[in-house]
């Protein structure tokens, strides 16, 4: 298996049993394939191609997927147990990714790699490599090592609560792409994550205070890369657990969702109407929120008009009283969000990050890309949005 090798996974088209939409299974290999995290830029080549992660021949690598032909091209030749992820910078015609504490730039056309910067203990990368809108910097999260006293098997979120209590030194670093110069813009002794640079404003990013949502006093924060100033985004007042923030396509508004802080109350019929989706300007002004009775693990949208959610895992492991393993659409009618309407039955287990659906709209808003392990291995799926009113309601 080498860089530049091509694959042609047979596309499988089928009609969803609930929505009657045609779904295209994009990948089919004896290994997990998944698109990037829903906040991370992945499309390029006039949105006709994307970068994704796949396990092939007992190794995880980055691959290119061409939607016009279904051709898959291997982009990296990595060796090791990690699974790479990354972020595309259209300005630089490159994808940026971490591998074994080294930050790489990978040219999307030539596949030439270049080392941008290397992290050294005790501060090691704990987030993705997010490029600024002007292509000058990579912003990322560094966290001091937290050695374990005795060997323990690692799995998804296995140290999630532990990190919250340990309060490790965590830094938001800005790395100049041209020179590799690194500056710490913000640091704190707490568990932090989710660095997301605005796709339009080169000096603005968001980050979060990490941990179980109902333990966090204020999750979403803004950061000015020029001044180092931080501020609360969607100020929490103790009533809601808010998170999974992401940028709208305009690069100025931020979408998020949440639920009442009391998780047991949130699962009761009495308070089920209080799940919330909202959006707000990056400077914490012009907040708009709506309540609705259906929980989703993740939401995504290009703007406020149509949002997609992934419901729950096929086998519920949260306080939700019933599994709702559907890709769902909500539509703003001028006063509230109508829906949800069922777009697809994903039936994913959410067993690890590669099995999270992380649904996201294609840049033209005409289709939704998501990942599911309903066939045992995680694969990528594409479904057209079509007419909202034609989709069945989730009741």
PDB file of N, CA and C in Angstrom, residues 86-153:
ATOM      1  N   UNK A  86      -7.782  15.494   9.777  1.00  0.00           N
ATOM      2  CA  UNK A  86      -7.145  16.705   9.276  1.00  0.00           C
ATOM      3  C   UNK A  86      -8.136  17.789   8.941  1.00  0.00           C
ATOM      4  N   UNK A  87      -7.600  18.885   8.411  1.00  0.00           N
ATOM      5  CA  UNK A  87      -8.403  20.014   7.971  1.00  0.00           C
ATOM      6  C   UNK A  87      -7.843  20.522   6.649  1.00  0.00           C
ATOM      7  N   UNK A  88      -8.727  20.742   5.685  1.00  0.00           N
ATOM      8  CA  UNK A  88      -8.334  21.255   4.373  1.00  0.00           C
ATOM      9  C   UNK A  88      -8.261  22.777   4.415  1.00  0.00           C
ATOM     10  N   UNK A  89      -7.237  23.323   3.796  1.00  0.00           N
ATOM     11  CA  UNK A  89      -7.125  24.768   3.572  1.00  0.00           C
ATOM     12  C   UNK A  89      -7.153  25.003   2.066  1.00  0.00           C
ATOM     13  N   UNK A  90      -8.270  25.542   1.564  1.00  0.00           N
ATOM     14  CA  UNK A  90      -8.369  25.816   0.129  1.00  0.00           C
ATOM     15  C   UNK A  90      -7.382  26.901  -0.290  1.00  0.00           C
ATOM     16  N   UNK A  91      -7.133  27.863   0.589  1.00  0.00           N
ATOM     17  CA  UNK A  91      -6.198  28.939   0.276  1.00  0.00           C
ATOM     18  C   UNK A  91      -4.811  28.379  -0.019  1.00  0.00           C
ATOM     19  N   UNK A  92      -4.408  27.361   0.737  1.00  0.00           N
ATOM     20  CA  UNK A  92      -3.078  26.777   0.587  1.00  0.00           C
ATOM     21  C   UNK A  92      -3.064  25.513  -0.259  1.00  0.00           C
ATOM     22  N   UNK A  93      -4.246  25.074  -0.750  1.00  0.00           N
ATOM     23  CA  UNK A  93      -4.345  23.827  -1.516  1.00  0.00           C
ATOM     24  C   UNK A  93      -3.673  22.682  -0.762  1.00  0.00           C
ATOM     25  N   UNK A  94      -3.996  22.570   0.527  1.00  0.00           N
ATOM     26  CA  UNK A  94      -3.326  21.585   1.374  1.00  0.00           C
ATOM     27  C   UNK A  94      -4.273  21.074   2.445  1.00  0.00           C
ATOM     28  N   UNK A  95      -3.911  19.918   2.994  1.00  0.00           N
ATOM     29  CA  UNK A  95      -4.575  19.402   4.181  1.00  0.00           C
ATOM     30  C   UNK A  95      -3.520  19.322   5.271  1.00  0.00           C
ATOM     31  N   UNK A  96      -3.895  19.705   6.482  1.00  0.00           N
ATOM     32  CA  UNK A  96      -2.967  19.719   7.613  1.00  0.00           C
ATOM     33  C   UNK A  96      -3.397  18.659   8.619  1.00  0.00           C
ATOM     34  N   UNK A  97      -2.424  17.883   9.110  1.00  0.00           N
ATOM     35  CA  UNK A  97      -2.749  16.796  10.021  1.00  0.00           C
ATOM     36  C   UNK A  97      -1.583  16.527  10.968  1.00  0.00           C
ATOM     37  N   UNK A  98      -1.912  15.945  12.126  1.00  0.00           N
ATOM     38  CA  UNK A  98      -0.921  15.510  13.098  1.00  0.00           C
ATOM     39  C   UNK A  98      -0.629  14.020  12.890  1.00  0.00           C
ATOM     40  N   UNK A  99       0.647  13.675  13.032  1.00  0.00           N
ATOM     41  CA  UNK A  99       1.022  12.264  13.058  1.00  0.00           C
ATOM     42  C   UNK A  99       2.238  12.112  13.970  1.00  0.00           C
ATOM     43  N   UNK A 100       2.043  11.372  15.075  1.00  0.00           N
ATOM     44  CA  UNK A 100       3.112  11.132  16.046  1.00  0.00           C
ATOM     45  C   UNK A 100       3.753  12.444  16.492  1.00  0.00           C
ATOM     46  N   UNK A 101       2.890  13.389  16.866  1.00  0.00           N
ATOM     47  CA  UNK A 101       3.287  14.687  17.423  1.00  0.00           C
ATOM     48  C   UNK A 101       3.951  15.616  16.410  1.00  0.00           C
ATOM     49  N   UNK A 102       3.886  15.282  15.132  1.00  0.00           N
ATOM     50  CA  UNK A 102       4.434  16.122  14.079  1.00  0.00           C
ATOM     51  C   UNK A 102       3.284  16.690  13.253  1.00  0.00           C
ATOM     52  N   UNK A 103       3.331  17.993  12.999  1.00  0.00           N
ATOM     53  CA  UNK A 103       2.331  18.663  12.180  1.00  0.00           C
ATOM     54  C   UNK A 103       2.803  18.682  10.730  1.00  0.00           C
ATOM     55  N   UNK A 104       1.994  18.107   9.832  1.00  0.00           N
ATOM     56  CA  UNK A 104       2.360  17.997   8.423  1.00  0.00           C
ATOM     57  C   UNK A 104       1.448  18.858   7.560  1.00  0.00           C
ATOM     58  N   UNK A 105       2.016  19.353   6.476  1.00  0.00           N
ATOM     59  CA  UNK A 105       1.272  19.960   5.386  1.00  0.00           C
ATOM     60  C   UNK A 105       1.338  19.001   4.205  1.00  0.00           C
ATOM     61  N   UNK A 106       0.180  18.644   3.641  1.00  0.00           N
ATOM     62  CA  UNK A 106       0.103  17.729   2.512  1.00  0.00           C
ATOM     63  C   UNK A 106      -0.548  18.442   1.335  1.00  0.00           C
ATOM     64  N   UNK A 107       0.196  18.610   0.247  1.00  0.00           N
ATOM     65  CA  UNK A 107      -0.331  19.271  -0.937  1.00  0.00           C
ATOM     66  C   UNK A 107      -1.415  18.406  -1.567  1.00  0.00           C
ATOM     67  N   UNK A 108      -2.578  19.002  -1.839  1.00  0.00           N
ATOM     68  CA  UNK A 108      -3.712  18.239  -2.347  1.00  0.00           C
ATOM     69  C   UNK A 108      -3.500  17.754  -3.779  1.00  0.00           C
ATOM     70  N   UNK A 109      -2.627  18.413  -4.519  1.00  0.00           N
ATOM     71  CA  UNK A 109      -2.408  18.056  -5.922  1.00  0.00           C
ATOM     72  C   UNK A 109      -1.227  17.109  -6.086  1.00  0.00           C
ATOM     73  N   UNK A 110      -0.074  17.473  -5.514  1.00  0.00           N
ATOM     74  CA  UNK A 110       1.149  16.695  -5.717  1.00  0.00           C
ATOM     75  C   UNK A 110       1.348  15.612  -4.670  1.00  0.00           C
ATOM     76  N   UNK A 111       0.615  15.695  -3.545  1.00  0.00           N
ATOM     77  CA  UNK A 111       0.761  14.795  -2.392  1.00  0.00           C
ATOM     78  C   UNK A 111       2.123  14.938  -1.713  1.00  0.00           C
ATOM     79  N   UNK A 112       2.820  16.023  -2.002  1.00  0.00           N
ATOM     80  CA  UNK A 112       4.095  16.285  -1.333  1.00  0.00           C
ATOM     81  C   UNK A 112       3.832  16.686   0.112  1.00  0.00           C
ATOM     82  N   UNK A 113       4.609  16.134   1.037  1.00  0.00           N
ATOM     83  CA  UNK A 113       4.465  16.420   2.457  1.00  0.00           C
ATOM     84  C   UNK A 113       5.593  17.318   2.943  1.00  0.00           C
ATOM     85  N   UNK A 114       5.270  18.149   3.922  1.00  0.00           N
ATOM     86  CA  UNK A 114       6.257  19.033   4.530  1.00  0.00           C
ATOM     87  C   UNK A 114       5.987  19.125   6.019  1.00  0.00           C
ATOM     88  N   UNK A 115       7.040  19.003   6.824  1.00  0.00           N
ATOM     89  CA  UNK A 115       6.902  19.169   8.267  1.00  0.00           C
ATOM     90  C   UNK A 115       6.787  20.657   8.579  1.00  0.00           C
ATOM     91  N   UNK A 116       5.721  21.025   9.291  1.00  0.00           N
ATOM     92  CA  UNK A 116       5.511  22.411   9.688  1.00  0.00           C
ATOM     93  C   UNK A 116       6.077  22.669  11.077  1.00  0.00           C
ATOM     94  N   UNK A 117       5.829  21.735  12.001  1.00  0.00           N
ATOM     95  CA  UNK A 117       6.259  21.932  13.387  1.00  0.00           C
ATOM     96  C   UNK A 117       6.177  20.593  14.109  1.00  0.00           C
ATOM     97  N   UNK A 118       7.007  20.416  15.131  1.00  0.00           N
ATOM     98  CA  UNK A 118       6.990  19.185  15.928  1.00  0.00           C
ATOM     99  C   UNK A 118       6.825  19.536  17.398  1.00  0.00           C
ATOM    100  N   UNK A 119       5.841  18.907  18.029  1.00  0.00           N
ATOM    101  CA  UNK A 119       5.609  19.117  19.451  1.00  0.00           C
ATOM    102  C   UNK A 119       6.560  18.254  20.262  1.00  0.00           C
ATOM    103  N   UNK A 120       6.888  18.721  21.462  1.00  0.00           N
ATOM    104  CA  UNK A 120       7.809  17.985  22.336  1.00  0.00           C
ATOM    105  C   UNK A 120       7.196  17.857  23.721  1.00  0.00           C
ATOM    106  N   UNK A 121       7.439  16.744  24.415  1.00  0.00           N
ATOM    107  CA  UNK A 121       6.921  16.599  25.774  1.00  0.00           C
ATOM    108  C   UNK A 121       7.398  17.744  26.663  1.00  0.00           C
ATOM    109  N   UNK A 122       6.610  18.151  27.640  1.00  0.00           N
ATOM    110  CA  UNK A 122       5.382  17.493  28.072  1.00  0.00           C
ATOM    111  C   UNK A 122       4.123  17.969  27.359  1.00  0.00           C
ATOM    112  N   UNK A 123       4.224  18.999  26.479  1.00  0.00           N
ATOM    113  CA  UNK A 123       3.041  19.542  25.821  1.00  0.00           C
ATOM    114  C   UNK A 123       2.863  18.874  24.463  1.00  0.00           C
ATOM    115  N   UNK A 124       1.809  18.082  24.343  1.00  0.00           N
ATOM    116  CA  UNK A 124       1.576  17.287  23.135  1.00  0.00           C
ATOM    117  C   UNK A 124       0.221  17.622  22.525  1.00  0.00           C
ATOM    118  N   UNK A 125       0.068  17.429  21.219  1.00  0.00           N
ATOM    119  CA  UNK A 125      -1.189  17.795  20.546  1.00  0.00           C
ATOM    120  C   UNK A 125      -2.361  16.956  21.023  1.00  0.00           C
ATOM    121  N   UNK A 126      -3.470  17.653  21.272  1.00  0.00           N
ATOM    122  CA  UNK A 126      -4.699  16.986  21.695  1.00  0.00           C
ATOM    123  C   UNK A 126      -5.872  17.382  20.818  1.00  0.00           C
ATOM    124  N   UNK A 127      -5.610  18.079  19.731  1.00  0.00           N
ATOM    125  CA  UNK A 127      -6.706  18.501  18.858  1.00  0.00           C
ATOM    126  C   UNK A 127      -6.286  18.428  17.418  1.00  0.00           C
ATOM    127  N   UNK A 128      -7.167  18.872  16.547  1.00  0.00           N
ATOM    128  CA  UNK A 128      -6.879  18.833  15.124  1.00  0.00           C
ATOM    129  C   UNK A 128      -6.135  20.084  14.700  1.00  0.00           C
ATOM    130  N   UNK A 129      -5.627  20.075  13.492  1.00  0.00           N
ATOM    131  CA  UNK A 129      -4.817  21.179  12.977  1.00  0.00           C
ATOM    132  C   UNK A 129      -5.712  22.089  12.144  1.00  0.00           C
ATOM    133  N   UNK A 130      -6.215  23.159  12.765  1.00  0.00           N
ATOM    134  CA  UNK A 130      -7.187  24.034  12.125  1.00  0.00           C
ATOM    135  C   UNK A 130      -6.505  25.233  11.479  1.00  0.00           C
ATOM    136  N   UNK A 131      -6.586  25.376  10.153  1.00  0.00           N
ATOM    137  CA  UNK A 131      -5.969  26.534   9.481  1.00  0.00           C
ATOM    138  C   UNK A 131      -6.837  27.783   9.635  1.00  0.00           C
ATOM    139  N   UNK A 132      -6.190  28.945   9.698  1.00  0.00           N
ATOM    140  CA  UNK A 132      -6.935  30.204   9.711  1.00  0.00           C
ATOM    141  C   UNK A 132      -7.430  30.514   8.302  1.00  0.00           C
ATOM    142  N   UNK A 133      -8.394  31.405   8.209  1.00  0.00           N
ATOM    143  CA  UNK A 133      -9.050  31.690   6.931  1.00  0.00           C
ATOM    144  C   UNK A 133      -8.086  32.245   5.895  1.00  0.00           C
ATOM    145  N   UNK A 134      -7.038  32.936   6.345  1.00  0.00           N
ATOM    146  CA  UNK A 134      -6.071  33.495   5.403  1.00  0.00           C
ATOM    147  C   UNK A 134      -4.941  32.530   5.062  1.00  0.00           C
ATOM    148  N   UNK A 135      -4.953  31.321   5.654  1.00  0.00           N
ATOM    149  CA  UNK A 135      -3.943  30.316   5.350  1.00  0.00           C
ATOM    150  C   UNK A 135      -2.583  30.586   5.954  1.00  0.00           C
ATOM    151  N   UNK A 136      -2.469  31.512   6.898  1.00  0.00           N
ATOM    152  CA  UNK A 136      -1.166  31.858   7.461  1.00  0.00           C
ATOM    153  C   UNK A 136      -0.788  31.012   8.671  1.00  0.00           C
ATOM    154  N   UNK A 137      -1.786  30.547   9.407  1.00  0.00           N
ATOM    155  CA  UNK A 137      -1.500  29.873  10.670  1.00  0.00           C
ATOM    156  C   UNK A 137      -2.294  28.567  10.806  1.00  0.00           C
ATOM    157  N   UNK A 138      -1.756  27.676  11.648  1.00  0.00           N
ATOM    158  CA  UNK A 138      -2.486  26.522  12.149  1.00  0.00           C
ATOM    159  C   UNK A 138      -2.745  26.768  13.626  1.00  0.00           C
ATOM    160  N   UNK A 139      -3.968  26.583  14.059  1.00  0.00           N
ATOM    161  CA  UNK A 139      -4.324  26.700  15.469  1.00  0.00           C
ATOM    162  C   UNK A 139      -4.680  25.318  15.992  1.00  0.00           C
ATOM    163  N   UNK A 140      -4.186  25.010  17.164  1.00  0.00           N
ATOM    164  CA  UNK A 140      -4.379  23.672  17.698  1.00  0.00           C
ATOM    165  C   UNK A 140      -4.326  23.704  19.214  1.00  0.00           C
ATOM    166  N   UNK A 141      -4.663  22.588  19.834  1.00  0.00           N
ATOM    167  CA  UNK A 141      -4.645  22.464  21.282  1.00  0.00           C
ATOM    168  C   UNK A 141      -3.483  21.576  21.697  1.00  0.00           C
ATOM    169  N   UNK A 142      -2.727  22.021  22.707  1.00  0.00           N
ATOM    170  CA  UNK A 142      -1.663  21.231  23.309  1.00  0.00           C
ATOM    171  C   UNK A 142      -2.016  20.988  24.767  1.00  0.00           C
ATOM    172  N   UNK A 143      -1.736  19.770  25.263  1.00  0.00           N
ATOM    173  CA  UNK A 143      -2.037  19.456  26.655  1.00  0.00           C
ATOM    174  C   UNK A 143      -0.870  18.704  27.262  1.00  0.00           C
ATOM    175  N   UNK A 144      -0.554  19.017  28.522  1.00  0.00           N
ATOM    176  CA  UNK A 144       0.559  18.342  29.164  1.00  0.00           C
ATOM    177  C   UNK A 144       0.224  16.862  29.363  1.00  0.00           C
ATOM    178  N   UNK A 145       1.265  16.045  29.240  1.00  0.00           N
ATOM    179  CA  UNK A 145       1.089  14.597  29.374  1.00  0.00           C
ATOM    180  C   UNK A 145       0.521  14.260  30.748  1.00  0.00           C
ATOM    181  N   UNK A 146      -0.323  13.232  30.764  1.00  0.00           N
ATOM    182  CA  UNK A 146      -0.918  12.752  32.002  1.00  0.00           C
ATOM    183  C   UNK A 146      -0.636  11.248  32.111  1.00  0.00           C
ATOM    184  N   UNK A 147       0.560  10.877  32.597  1.00  0.00           N
ATOM    185  CA  UNK A 147       0.917   9.447  32.657  1.00  0.00           C
ATOM    186  C   UNK A 147      -0.041   8.665  33.544  1.00  0.00           C
ATOM    187  N   UNK A 148      -0.276   7.430  33.167  1.00  0.00           N
ATOM    188  CA  UNK A 148      -1.112   6.548  33.965  1.00  0.00           C
ATOM    189  C   UNK A 148      -0.235   5.689  34.863  1.00  0.00           C
ATOM    190  N   UNK A 149      -0.651   5.509  36.105  1.00  0.00           N
ATOM    191  CA  UNK A 149       0.153   4.754  37.059  1.00  0.00           C
ATOM    192  C   UNK A 149       0.207   3.272  36.711  1.00  0.00           C
ATOM    193  N   UNK A 150      -0.871   2.747  36.212  1.00  0.00           N
ATOM    194  CA  UNK A 150      -0.917   1.343  35.818  1.00  0.00           C
ATOM    195  C   UNK A 150      -1.483   1.241  34.414  1.00  0.00           C
ATOM    196  N   UNK A 151      -1.058   0.246  33.633  1.00  0.00           N
ATOM    197  CA  UNK A 151      -1.573   0.112  32.266  1.00  0.00           C
ATOM    198  C   UNK A 151      -3.079  -0.116  32.255  1.00  0.00           C
ATOM    199  N   UNK A 152      -3.744   0.622  31.391  1.00  0.00           N
ATOM    200  CA  UNK A 152      -5.186   0.448  31.200  1.00  0.00           C
ATOM    201  C   UNK A 152      -5.482   0.466  29.714  1.00  0.00           C
ATOM    202  N   UNK A 153      -6.465  -0.301  29.319  1.00  0.00           N
ATOM    203  CA  UNK A 153      -6.827  -0.310  27.911  1.00  0.00           C
ATOM    204  C   UNK A 153      -7.519   1.005  27.560  1.00  0.00           C
TER     205      UNK A 153
END
